[in-house]
Each structure stands twice: as structure tokens, then as C-alpha cells.
Amino acid sequence: MISRRKMLLSSAAAFAASAAGLASPRNLLAAQRRPAGRAAGGSHYTPVVTPNGSTLPWRWEDGFKTFHLIAEPVVREFADGLKVNCWGYNGSTPGPTIEAVEGDRVRIYVENRLPEPTSMHWHGVILPNAMDGVPGLNQRPIEPGATYKYEFTVRQHSTPMYHPHFNQRTQQWLGMMGFLIFHPQNATPRTHRHLPILPKSWF
């Protein structure tokens, strides 16, 4: 029998991001990508390492660094034998880390495979109001089976996050969130290692 303490400790250690190898966006299989660690303008950066997780692949599309997020039910094993039905992105909870650099034009397709509508809010990101992802205020909800396109230019270096702004108490509680890592164009001194960890409470 797993005690509450052991479960919480195991969850904290395991919950940094998705299980290795689970997050492979299905619509970017033939994508041509720039080498990891190089921004659109040619500047270099140190790619993030998400413990127990992954970084979302991307491709160039019409001058945009383009990603594909899939909102869907997932099963997460927090400790040996402790499997939980969650909701997340691209087969994991939290979702894969999205990396970009100041100055990048970013396009993110969000596909909804949940049994209810959703949306995507880019928490802490400077962007046009129309891209803020609040249904009823600046977009319609993304209905099941539909895909919504978000576009903005990265105007900051920071470690914000993404999460839905529809039925938040259910969707976020079930695990729908992930990291955004925005690298500076010219980092002095350069970061040697960047390890994002996302704590979360489960009830």
C-alpha cells in the first residue's frame, strides 16, 4: 500500500513533465527543423532539459516557428502501479516544453481531442489581445475535433507557461499545463543548464 507521503514525494519527483518518448506531435513528422540551440536570427542558446519530459518539436512555416499541441486524455503513472486518468498535451502531463527566442515569430496549432471545448492561454506572455485565449472575451472555444491557430512574436525572455482558460477548475486540475521557455537573443553570460520543474497539487 502506498502512503500519502510516498505518493506525494513520488508525484513531485515524477511530475516535472511528460514521460520520455511519449510526446511526439503527430502532424510534424516530416518537418524540417533548424539545429537545436539556434534561433531564427542565427544566435545560439542552451536548449532546456525538462526532467522526465521532452521539448516539443517544431518546423518552419511561412516564416513562423511552428508547433502542434494536442489537448487529449492521458494516463500518467506517478508511482509504481499508481496510474491516473489525466488530461494533458501530446500524450503527457504536464505538456511538452515549448522553446523559442526573443524575436521569433511563433505559430502554435492547438488541436482539441478532449470530450469538451478548450482554449489556450499563454500565461505571462506579451502578445496581441486576440491571442490571449480567453473564450467569450477574445476567441471562441476550441470545440472537440477542431484546431485553433495562435500567432505572436516573442518579445521577452522569460519562463512563462501555457494552460487552458476554459473550465479551468477541471482542465487545469486534471493536468493541462506546460512550460514556455523564451531565450534571450544575446545571453551574457550564457546559461550552462536550464532545468524547468513544475510543481502541482493533486487531490
XYZ file of N, CA, C and O in Angstrom:
812
model
N 0.842 -1.200 0.000
C 0.000 0.000 0.000
C 0.881 1.255 0.000
O 1.880 1.311 0.700
N 0.524 2.233 -0.811
C 1.317 3.447 -0.932
C 0.765 4.504 0.022
O -0.409 4.855 -0.037
N 1.626 5.009 0.896
C 1.185 6.044 1.829
C 1.035 7.370 1.100
O 1.587 7.578 0.028
N 0.281 8.291 1.707
C 0.099 9.616 1.120
C 1.441 10.320 0.962
O 1.703 10.954 -0.052
N 2.319 10.169 1.965
C 3.632 10.817 1.896
C 4.440 10.293 0.712
O 5.029 11.051 -0.050
N 4.467 8.949 0.564
C 5.225 8.362 -0.541
C 4.640 8.780 -1.889
O 5.364 9.047 -2.845
N 3.312 8.839 -1.946
C 2.687 9.226 -3.198
C 3.048 10.660 -3.563
O 3.386 10.967 -4.710
N 3.003 11.574 -2.573
C 3.324 12.972 -2.840
C 4.770 13.142 -3.243
O 5.096 13.903 -4.156
N 5.677 12.428 -2.566
C 7.092 12.526 -2.913
C 7.344 11.976 -4.312
O 8.081 12.555 -5.104
N 6.721 10.852 -4.630
C 6.888 10.267 -5.959
C 6.296 11.170 -7.025
O 6.849 11.345 -8.098
N 5.136 11.773 -6.708
C 4.495 12.666 -7.664
C 5.360 13.883 -7.923
O 5.518 14.320 -9.064
N 5.920 14.442 -6.859
C 6.752 15.639 -7.024
C 7.953 15.339 -7.894
O 8.349 16.144 -8.735
N 8.552 14.150 -7.693
C 9.727 13.797 -8.477
C 9.366 13.503 -9.930
O 10.102 13.838 -10.845
N 8.206 12.886 -10.117
C 7.847 12.445 -11.471
C 7.145 13.497 -12.287
O 7.083 13.412 -13.506
N 6.600 14.520 -11.609
C 5.672 15.407 -12.295
C 6.336 16.539 -13.058
O 5.667 17.388 -13.602
N 7.632 16.569 -13.148
C 8.310 17.674 -13.833
C 7.800 17.831 -15.250
O 7.641 18.949 -15.712
N 7.536 16.745 -15.946
C 6.988 16.841 -17.305
C 6.579 15.462 -17.772
O 6.418 14.553 -16.967
N 6.451 15.274 -19.061
C 5.918 14.032 -19.603
C 6.915 12.898 -19.525
O 8.112 13.103 -19.435
N 6.401 11.668 -19.595
C 7.285 10.512 -19.620
C 8.085 10.528 -20.914
O 7.584 10.893 -21.965
N 9.354 10.126 -20.840
C 10.233 10.198 -22.006
C 9.650 9.389 -23.158
O 9.191 8.279 -23.014
N 9.689 9.996 -24.337
C 9.271 9.300 -25.545
C 7.797 9.371 -25.838
O 7.356 8.909 -26.886
N 6.984 9.948 -24.968
C 5.539 9.964 -25.206
C 5.102 11.124 -26.080
O 4.098 11.036 -26.762
N 5.833 12.227 -26.026
C 5.363 13.436 -26.703
C 5.999 13.567 -28.066
O 7.077 14.101 -28.210
N 5.353 13.056 -29.093
C 5.829 13.227 -30.462
C 4.664 13.714 -31.302
O 3.806 12.942 -31.695
N 4.580 15.036 -31.576
C 3.436 15.587 -32.292
C 3.217 14.875 -33.617
O 4.118 14.794 -34.434
N 2.009 14.406 -33.824
C 1.730 13.550 -34.956
C 1.704 14.262 -36.296
O 1.877 13.644 -37.325
N 1.493 15.572 -36.296
C 1.391 16.295 -37.558
C 2.684 16.967 -37.973
O 2.694 17.730 -38.925
N 3.800 16.718 -37.277
C 5.059 17.349 -37.636
C 6.122 16.311 -37.992
O 7.307 16.560 -37.886
N 5.693 15.141 -38.440
C 6.629 14.044 -38.627
C 7.645 14.331 -39.720
O 8.806 13.949 -39.615
N 7.213 14.995 -40.786
C 8.111 15.249 -41.904
C 8.714 16.646 -41.849
O 9.220 17.159 -42.835
N 8.663 17.266 -40.689
C 9.100 18.658 -40.563
C 10.611 18.790 -40.717
O 11.366 17.957 -40.249
N 11.018 19.870 -41.362
C 12.429 20.222 -41.404
C 12.681 21.209 -40.284
O 12.050 22.253 -40.212
N 13.618 20.897 -39.395
C 13.864 21.730 -38.230
C 15.262 22.301 -38.285
O 16.184 21.679 -38.795
N 15.447 23.495 -37.709
C 16.790 24.026 -37.541
C 17.484 23.259 -36.421
O 16.830 22.681 -35.562
N 18.838 23.252 -36.421
C 19.546 22.550 -35.337
C 19.156 23.104 -33.978
O 18.920 24.289 -33.818
N 19.068 22.217 -32.979
C 18.740 22.654 -31.625
C 19.764 23.671 -31.157
O 20.958 23.538 -31.405
N 19.304 24.691 -30.475
C 20.205 25.690 -29.941
C 20.490 26.845 -30.870
O 21.336 27.686 -30.571
N 19.786 26.949 -32.010
C 19.991 28.063 -32.919
C 18.670 28.779 -33.161
O 17.677 28.163 -33.497
N 18.653 30.076 -32.998
C 17.450 30.870 -33.202
C 17.334 31.280 -34.661
O 18.263 31.115 -35.454
N 16.173 31.836 -35.029
C 15.929 32.236 -36.408
C 16.973 33.239 -36.890
O 17.406 33.223 -38.031
N 17.410 34.139 -36.024
C 18.370 35.158 -36.408
C 19.815 34.692 -36.369
O 20.726 35.469 -36.635
N 20.048 33.425 -36.027
C 21.390 32.892 -36.015
C 22.037 32.848 -34.648
O 23.117 32.279 -34.496
N 21.425 33.462 -33.639
C 22.014 33.435 -32.307
C 21.876 32.048 -31.700
O 20.984 31.289 -32.041
N 22.790 31.715 -30.780
C 22.800 30.402 -30.146
C 22.237 30.493 -28.734
O 22.301 31.536 -28.092
N 21.706 29.380 -28.248
C 21.229 29.312 -26.881
C 21.384 27.885 -26.389
O 21.576 26.958 -27.177
N 21.342 27.714 -25.087
C 21.449 26.384 -24.494
C 20.061 25.764 -24.390
O 19.214 26.285 -23.663
N 19.781 24.686 -25.115
C 18.442 24.077 -25.046
C 18.109 23.613 -23.635
O 18.983 23.229 -22.860
N 16.833 23.665 -23.311
C 16.342 23.262 -21.995
C 16.315 21.743 -21.876
O 16.064 21.033 -22.855
N 16.565 21.254 -20.678
C 16.367 19.841 -20.358
C 15.225 19.769 -19.353
O 15.342 20.253 -18.234
N 14.088 19.211 -19.769
C 12.940 19.075 -18.875
C 13.008 17.718 -18.190
O 12.867 16.691 -18.853
N 13.263 17.655 -16.888
C 13.365 16.358 -16.204
C 12.103 15.513 -16.412
O 10.990 16.002 -16.261
N 12.297 14.252 -16.787
C 11.183 13.321 -17.035
C 10.243 13.814 -18.121
O 9.079 13.426 -18.166
N 10.717 14.698 -18.992
C 9.845 15.261 -20.008
C 10.532 15.398 -21.346
O 11.511 14.716 -21.640
N 10.016 16.307 -22.159
C 10.541 16.473 -23.511
C 10.303 17.903 -23.976
O 9.571 18.666 -23.353
N 10.944 18.245 -25.080
C 10.749 19.532 -25.732
C 9.951 19.307 -27.004
O 10.222 18.371 -27.769
N 8.976 20.147 -27.260
C 8.098 19.972 -28.416
C 8.844 20.280 -29.720
O 9.419 21.362 -29.861
N 8.854 19.355 -30.682
C 9.475 19.635 -31.981
C 8.763 20.768 -32.710
O 7.602 21.067 -32.441
N 9.474 21.369 -33.659
C 8.897 22.480 -34.418
C 9.415 22.433 -35.849
O 10.347 21.708 -36.170
N 8.770 23.212 -36.698
C 9.185 23.332 -38.098
C 8.976 24.764 -38.555
O 8.253 25.531 -37.911
N 9.583 25.131 -39.670
C 9.367 26.457 -40.245
C 8.164 26.414 -41.160
O 8.013 25.495 -41.973
N 7.280 27.404 -41.025
C 6.087 27.500 -41.866
C 5.814 28.974 -42.127
O 5.451 29.713 -41.207
N 6.021 29.429 -43.352
C 5.755 30.827 -43.735
C 6.495 31.819 -42.842
O 5.967 32.882 -42.505
N 7.705 31.494 -42.427
C 8.473 32.392 -41.583
C 8.163 32.285 -40.100
O 8.714 33.045 -39.303
N 7.296 31.356 -39.723
C 6.939 31.144 -38.327
C 7.600 29.874 -37.803
O 7.672 28.859 -38.503
N 8.071 29.927 -36.560
C 8.486 28.730 -35.851
C 7.198 28.057 -35.383
O 6.487 28.592 -34.537
N 6.882 26.909 -35.948
C 5.545 26.339 -35.833
C 5.522 25.058 -34.996
O 6.325 24.147 -35.195
N 4.563 25.022 -34.053
C 4.397 23.898 -33.133
C 2.988 23.334 -33.275
O 2.084 23.998 -33.773
N 2.799 22.118 -32.783
C 1.477 21.475 -32.806
C 1.218 20.843 -31.444
O 1.877 19.879 -31.055
N 0.274 21.407 -30.703
C -0.125 20.867 -29.405
C -1.459 20.145 -29.547
O -2.384 20.657 -30.179
N -1.567 18.977 -28.930
C -2.798 18.198 -28.971
C -3.325 18.053 -27.552
O -2.683 17.436 -26.691
N -4.470 18.652 -27.271
C -5.127 18.506 -25.968
C -5.904 17.199 -25.974
O -6.778 16.996 -26.823
N -5.611 16.311 -25.013
C -6.220 14.979 -25.051
C -6.137 14.297 -23.687
O -5.321 14.669 -22.836
N -6.986 13.285 -23.458
C -6.862 12.486 -22.236
C -5.557 11.693 -22.259
O -5.129 11.209 -23.315
N -4.920 11.568 -21.110
C -3.675 10.806 -20.991
C -3.719 10.001 -19.694
O -4.479 10.316 -18.782
N -2.905 8.978 -19.622
C -2.747 8.200 -18.397
C -1.332 8.429 -17.890
O -0.364 8.222 -18.626
N -1.206 8.867 -16.634
C 0.105 9.152 -16.060
C 0.349 8.234 -14.872
O -0.512 8.101 -13.997
N 1.519 7.595 -14.846
C 1.893 6.735 -13.724
C 2.806 7.541 -12.801
O 3.959 7.804 -13.109
N 2.279 7.942 -11.649
C 3.023 8.783 -10.721
C 3.968 7.977 -9.828
O 4.963 8.486 -9.345
N 3.636 6.742 -9.573
C 4.478 5.829 -8.820
C 4.173 4.429 -9.333
O 3.214 4.238 -10.085
N 4.989 3.459 -8.970
C 4.781 2.101 -9.469
C 3.355 1.636 -9.191
O 2.928 1.547 -8.044
N 2.609 1.376 -10.262
C 1.243 0.889 -10.121
C 0.202 1.953 -9.876
O -0.993 1.657 -9.868
N 0.628 3.203 -9.660
C -0.320 4.285 -9.402
C -0.568 5.058 -10.692
O 0.097 6.049 -10.988
N -1.505 4.579 -11.486
C -1.837 5.200 -12.762
C -3.100 6.045 -12.604
O -4.068 5.613 -11.994
N -3.057 7.244 -13.165
C -4.148 8.195 -13.006
C -4.621 8.656 -14.381
O -3.808 8.954 -15.265
N -5.940 8.688 -14.568
C -6.507 9.248 -15.790
C -6.461 10.766 -15.705
O -7.105 11.370 -14.850
N -5.677 11.373 -16.565
C -5.488 12.828 -16.560
C -5.863 13.402 -17.915
O -6.240 12.678 -18.835
N -5.743 14.707 -18.031
C -5.796 15.393 -19.317
C -4.480 16.130 -19.483
O -3.913 16.639 -18.501
N -3.995 16.187 -20.714
C -2.722 16.860 -20.952
C -2.546 17.196 -22.413
O -3.516 17.408 -23.143
N -1.292 17.222 -22.834
C -0.954 17.597 -24.213
C 0.055 16.618 -24.793
O 1.029 16.252 -24.131
N -0.215 16.167 -26.015
C 0.709 15.297 -26.744
C 1.101 14.069 -25.929
O 2.261 13.670 -25.880
N 0.120 13.500 -25.248
C 0.339 12.253 -24.532
C 0.952 12.387 -23.162
O 1.322 11.376 -22.561
N 1.057 13.597 -22.621
C 1.720 13.743 -21.327
C 1.087 14.853 -20.499
O 0.373 15.712 -21.013
N 1.344 14.796 -19.216
C 1.005 15.885 -18.306
C 2.131 16.044 -17.305
O 2.537 15.055 -16.701
N 2.696 17.230 -17.158
C 2.445 18.413 -17.970
C 2.793 18.172 -19.432
O 3.440 17.185 -19.767
N 2.387 19.113 -20.281
C 2.688 19.008 -21.694
C 4.155 19.268 -21.984
O 4.911 19.697 -21.108
N 4.596 19.020 -23.216
C 5.995 19.236 -23.578
C 6.388 20.710 -23.495
O 5.554 21.600 -23.652
N 7.655 20.941 -23.226
C 8.186 22.304 -23.147
C 8.294 22.911 -24.538
O 8.755 22.256 -25.474
N 7.857 24.166 -24.664
C 7.967 24.900 -25.927
C 9.083 25.925 -25.786
O 9.053 26.767 -24.899
N 10.084 25.849 -26.670
C 11.220 26.769 -26.628
C 11.197 27.717 -27.821
O 10.947 27.312 -28.955
N 11.493 28.987 -27.558
C 11.638 29.982 -28.614
C 12.626 31.042 -28.130
O 13.085 31.001 -26.984
N 12.950 31.978 -28.997
C 13.932 33.021 -28.702
C 13.310 34.376 -28.981
O 12.454 34.517 -29.872
N 13.700 35.371 -28.213
C 13.239 36.739 -28.464
C 13.378 37.059 -29.947
O 14.435 36.839 -30.535
N 12.309 37.571 -30.522
C 12.322 37.907 -31.941
C 11.715 36.853 -32.828
O 11.341 37.141 -33.973
N 11.583 35.616 -32.344
C 10.955 34.554 -33.138
C 9.485 34.879 -33.381
O 8.772 35.328 -32.480
N 9.027 34.640 -34.593
C 7.588 34.638 -34.879
C 7.097 33.216 -34.654
O 7.579 32.281 -35.274
N 6.150 33.067 -33.730
C 5.709 31.745 -33.289
C 4.283 31.482 -33.768
O 3.412 32.346 -33.683
N 4.064 30.289 -34.273
C 2.721 29.816 -34.639
C 2.496 28.495 -33.919
O 3.322 27.587 -34.028
N 1.384 28.396 -33.192
C 1.092 27.175 -32.434
C -0.320 26.704 -32.768
O -1.297 27.406 -32.499
N -0.425 25.535 -33.385
C -1.717 24.917 -33.638
C -2.125 24.132 -32.394
O -1.352 23.298 -31.909
N -3.321 24.388 -31.889
C -3.835 23.647 -30.741
C -5.030 22.823 -31.218
O -6.070 23.370 -31.582
N -4.859 21.519 -31.214
C -5.899 20.582 -31.647
C -6.602 20.021 -30.420
O -5.955 19.591 -29.468
N -7.920 20.005 -30.456
C -8.698 19.551 -29.297
C -9.222 18.132 -29.509
O -10.094 17.895 -30.338
N -8.700 17.191 -28.729
C -9.195 15.814 -28.737
C -9.844 15.456 -27.404
O -9.945 14.286 -27.035
N -10.275 16.475 -26.681
C -10.992 16.277 -25.420
C -12.487 16.093 -25.694
O -12.976 16.442 -26.771
N -13.244 15.613 -24.705
C -14.694 15.475 -24.885
C -15.457 16.776 -24.641
O -16.687 16.754 -24.575
N -14.763 17.905 -24.485
C -15.400 19.199 -24.271
C -14.532 20.297 -24.886
O -13.367 20.055 -25.229
N -15.075 21.512 -25.031
C -14.275 22.606 -25.589
C -13.087 22.958 -24.699
O -13.035 22.592 -23.516
N -12.124 23.655 -25.275
C -10.966 24.126 -24.522
C -10.464 25.400 -25.170
O -11.060 25.921 -26.110
N -9.351 25.932 -24.659
C -8.673 27.080 -25.254
C -7.236 27.043 -24.764
O -6.850 26.153 -24.013
N -6.422 28.026 -25.179
C -5.051 28.072 -24.692
C -4.691 29.499 -24.293
O -4.822 30.439 -25.083
N -4.263 29.647 -23.059
C -3.796 30.933 -22.542
C -2.292 30.849 -22.343
O -1.786 29.895 -21.757
N -1.582 31.858 -22.833
C -0.123 31.916 -22.722
C 0.198 32.808 -21.525
O 0.304 34.017 -21.631
N 0.357 32.187 -20.373
C 0.414 32.880 -19.091
C 1.718 33.668 -18.944
O 2.811 33.096 -18.964
N 1.599 34.992 -18.795
C 2.768 35.832 -18.602
C 3.445 36.266 -19.882
O 4.552 36.813 -19.841
N 2.797 36.049 -21.037
C 3.404 36.356 -22.329
C 2.863 37.680 -22.865
O 1.662 37.938 -22.826
N 3.760 38.508 -23.379
C 3.367 39.760 -24.037
C 2.940 39.407 -25.459
O 3.759 38.967 -26.274
N 1.654 39.595 -25.763
C 1.146 39.217 -27.086
C -0.120 40.007 -27.409
O -0.683 40.677 -26.541
N -0.592 39.960 -28.650
C -1.840 40.644 -29.008
C -3.019 40.088 -28.210
O -3.088 38.892 -27.933
N -3.949 40.955 -27.868
C -5.101 40.536 -27.065
C -5.868 39.395 -27.724
O -6.366 38.501 -27.040
N -5.934 39.392 -29.042
C -6.689 38.361 -29.764
C -6.079 36.971 -29.601
O -6.735 35.964 -29.878
N -4.832 36.896 -29.151
C -4.144 35.619 -28.983
C -4.109 35.151 -27.529
O -3.451 34.174 -27.194
N -4.829 35.839 -26.641
C -4.717 35.582 -25.209
C -5.502 34.355 -24.743
O -5.326 33.891 -23.623
N -6.406 33.839 -25.569
C -7.023 32.550 -25.295
C -8.101 32.514 -24.239
O -8.226 31.512 -23.534
N -8.898 33.589 -24.112
C -9.978 33.604 -23.127
C -11.316 33.527 -23.870
O -11.761 34.527 -24.447
N -11.981 32.364 -23.889
C -13.259 32.236 -24.599
C -14.299 33.216 -24.063
O -14.392 33.449 -22.854
N -15.066 33.784 -24.970
C -16.077 34.761 -24.591
C -15.541 36.168 -24.517
O -16.315 37.126 -24.462
N -14.221 36.328 -24.533
C -13.610 37.650 -24.498
C -12.838 37.936 -25.782
O -13.065 38.955 -26.433
N -11.931 37.037 -26.161
C -11.158 37.304 -27.374
C -11.030 36.100 -28.315
O -10.256 36.135 -29.259
N -11.786 35.040 -28.072
C -11.868 33.946 -29.040
C -13.070 33.069 -28.713
O -13.606 33.128 -27.611
N -13.469 32.266 -29.686
C -14.460 31.231 -29.432
C -13.744 30.003 -28.875
O -12.577 29.768 -29.176
N -14.441 29.201 -28.066
C -13.799 27.968 -27.573
C -13.402 27.057 -28.732
O -14.018 27.072 -29.799
N -12.369 26.274 -28.510
C -11.959 25.269 -29.495
C -12.818 24.037 -29.251
O -12.667 23.355 -28.222
N -13.713 23.760 -30.157
C -14.636 22.639 -29.972
C -13.912 21.303 -30.166
O -12.867 21.237 -30.818
N -14.457 20.210 -29.606
C -13.850 18.898 -29.823
C -13.695 18.603 -31.317
O -14.616 18.819 -32.109
N -12.519 18.168 -31.708
C -12.229 17.862 -33.100
C -11.717 19.040 -33.916
O -11.302 18.865 -35.059
N -11.730 20.238 -33.327
C -11.294 21.439 -34.052
C -9.863 21.802 -33.687
O -9.310 21.336 -32.687
N -9.263 22.659 -34.519
C -7.905 23.152 -34.292
C -7.915 24.671 -34.387
O -8.566 25.236 -35.269
N -7.200 25.329 -33.475
C -7.124 26.798 -33.444
C -5.668 27.205 -33.636
O -4.760 26.567 -33.087
N -5.457 28.270 -34.400
C -4.098 28.741 -34.691
C -3.793 30.011 -33.909
O -4.477 31.011 -34.029
N -2.741 29.957 -33.099
C -2.262 31.113 -32.353
C -0.963 31.606 -32.976
O -0.083 30.791 -33.312
N -0.814 32.922 -33.095
C 0.391 33.504 -33.655
C 0.800 34.739 -32.869
O -0.037 35.578 -32.528
N 2.094 34.848 -32.577
C 2.611 36.048 -31.929
C 4.128 36.084 -32.092
O 4.765 35.080 -32.423
N 4.692 37.261 -31.875
C 6.139 37.433 -31.887
C 6.642 37.449 -30.450
O 6.071 38.128 -29.597
N 7.699 36.681 -30.175
C 8.264 36.628 -28.826
C 8.983 37.942 -28.537
O 9.942 38.293 -29.227
N 8.529 38.671 -27.529
C 9.065 39.999 -27.221
C 9.719 40.054 -25.833
O 9.854 41.137 -25.266
N 10.111 38.901 -25.304
C 10.656 38.873 -23.954
C 11.499 37.618 -23.784
O 11.370 36.670 -24.560
N 12.366 37.604 -22.788
C 12.977 36.348 -22.370
C 12.469 36.070 -20.958
O 12.505 36.931 -20.089
N 11.964 34.874 -20.766
C 11.294 34.547 -19.513
C 10.960 33.059 -19.495
O 11.218 32.337 -20.449
N 10.365 32.619 -18.392
C 9.893 31.241 -18.256
C 8.409 31.264 -17.895
O 8.039 31.008 -16.746
N 7.559 31.610 -18.857
C 6.113 31.575 -18.598
C 5.567 30.161 -18.762
O 6.332 29.190 -18.783
N 4.251 30.044 -18.887
C 3.635 28.726 -19.011
C 2.402 28.821 -19.892
O 1.918 29.911 -20.208
N 1.872 27.663 -20.294
C 0.618 27.622 -21.038
C -0.381 26.746 -20.301
O -0.011 25.780 -19.637
N -1.674 27.120 -20.414
C -2.751 26.347 -19.791
C -4.071 26.796 -20.401
O -4.149 27.862 -21.019
N -5.132 26.011 -20.256
C -6.421 26.399 -20.825
C -7.096 27.493 -20.011
O -6.814 27.678 -18.824
N -7.992 28.216 -20.672
C -8.847 29.182 -19.979
C -10.313 28.848 -20.229
O -11.141 29.730 -20.375
N -10.601 27.561 -20.279
C -11.975 27.082 -20.410
C -12.164 25.988 -19.369
O -11.364 25.055 -19.294
N -13.211 26.108 -18.543
C -13.462 25.127 -17.488
C -12.170 24.837 -16.736
O -11.763 23.684 -16.552
N -11.538 25.898 -16.272
C -10.206 25.789 -15.688
C -10.140 24.847 -14.497
O -9.159 24.120 -14.320
N -11.161 24.864 -13.641
C -11.112 24.047 -12.426
C -11.049 22.569 -12.750
O -10.539 21.777 -11.959
N -11.563 22.173 -13.901
C -11.453 20.778 -14.322
C -10.190 20.559 -15.138
O -9.382 19.676 -14.837
N -9.988 21.366 -16.170
C -8.921 21.096 -17.127
C -7.525 21.284 -16.521
O -6.644 20.445 -16.697
N -7.323 22.368 -15.792
C -6.015 22.547 -15.154
C -5.822 21.534 -14.023
O -4.719 21.016 -13.832
N -6.873 21.271 -13.273
C -6.776 20.306 -12.170
C -6.371 18.928 -12.679
O -5.629 18.202 -12.022
N -6.841 18.581 -13.891
C -6.519 17.273 -14.462
C -5.141 17.244 -15.117
O -4.736 16.203 -15.635
N -4.430 18.395 -15.149
C -3.041 18.362 -15.593
C -2.707 19.136 -16.847
O -1.607 18.987 -17.381
N -3.617 19.979 -17.337
C -3.380 20.674 -18.606
C -2.570 21.953 -18.377
O -3.117 23.018 -18.099
N -1.257 21.827 -18.521
C -0.352 22.964 -18.401
C 1.017 22.521 -18.899
O 1.294 21.331 -19.042
N 1.866 23.499 -19.170
C 3.218 23.180 -19.614
C 4.068 24.435 -19.648
O 3.566 25.554 -19.487
N 5.364 24.266 -19.882
C 6.308 25.375 -19.859
C 6.476 26.024 -21.229
O 6.470 25.354 -22.262
N 6.678 27.339 -21.205
C 7.209 28.106 -22.327
C 8.577 28.622 -21.888
O 8.696 29.229 -20.829
N 9.603 28.387 -22.680
C 10.933 28.901 -22.379
C 11.326 29.855 -23.497
O 11.497 29.444 -24.649
N 11.444 31.147 -23.170
C 11.839 32.157 -24.143
C 13.267 32.595 -23.835
O 13.526 33.263 -22.835
N 14.195 32.222 -24.696
C 15.605 32.542 -24.502
C 15.905 33.973 -24.955
O 15.303 34.463 -25.914
N 16.860 34.638 -24.303
C 17.288 35.963 -24.777
C 18.068 35.836 -26.075
O 18.710 34.815 -26.341
N 18.016 36.876 -26.903
C 18.771 36.850 -28.150
C 20.272 36.787 -27.881
O 21.007 36.076 -28.559
N 20.728 37.567 -26.927
C 22.152 37.606 -26.601
C 22.318 37.464 -25.098
O 22.193 38.443 -24.365
N 22.552 36.242 -24.655
C 22.686 35.981 -23.227
C 24.146 36.068 -22.814
O 24.995 35.361 -23.363
N 24.446 36.969 -21.881
C 25.803 37.104 -21.351
C 25.737 37.174 -19.829
O 25.179 38.136 -19.301
N 26.299 36.231 -19.085
C 26.917 35.000 -19.621
C 25.855 33.999 -20.067
O 24.694 34.108 -19.685
N 26.245 33.023 -20.857
C 25.311 32.006 -21.328
C 24.919 31.060 -20.201
O 25.709 30.768 -19.302
N 23.689 30.590 -20.260
C 23.207 29.593 -19.289
C 23.831 28.246 -19.615
O 23.807 27.802 -20.764
N 24.393 27.584 -18.619
C 25.004 26.280 -18.847
C 23.983 25.150 -18.773
O 24.085 24.158 -19.484
N 22.985 25.316 -17.914
C 21.976 24.265 -17.783
C 20.674 24.888 -17.311
O 20.665 25.673 -16.380
N 19.578 24.539 -17.966
C 18.268 25.082 -17.638
C 17.339 23.902 -17.394
O 17.042 23.138 -18.315
N 16.878 23.733 -16.147
C 16.057 22.582 -15.768
C 14.722 23.075 -15.212
O 14.607 23.359 -14.018
N 13.683 23.194 -16.027
C 12.383 23.635 -15.522
C 11.656 22.519 -14.777
O 11.636 21.376 -15.221
N 11.098 22.855 -13.623
C 10.332 21.881 -12.825
C 8.999 22.534 -12.453
O 8.965 23.662 -11.974
N 7.918 21.845 -12.706
C 6.581 22.399 -12.493
C 5.904 21.678 -11.337
O 5.407 20.568 -11.491
N 5.874 22.268 -10.131
C 5.166 21.636 -9.002
C 3.657 21.730 -9.209
O 3.155 22.670 -9.817
N 2.931 20.763 -8.678
C 1.475 20.789 -8.790
C 0.860 19.988 -7.652
O 1.408 18.971 -7.250
N -0.274 20.453 -7.169
C -1.020 19.722 -6.132
C -2.051 18.806 -6.791
O -2.694 19.182 -7.762
N -2.190 17.599 -6.261
C -3.213 16.651 -6.721
C -4.079 16.274 -5.531
O -3.584 16.062 -4.440
N -5.366 16.187 -5.786
C -6.297 15.884 -4.686
C -7.046 14.591 -4.967
O -7.246 14.237 -6.103
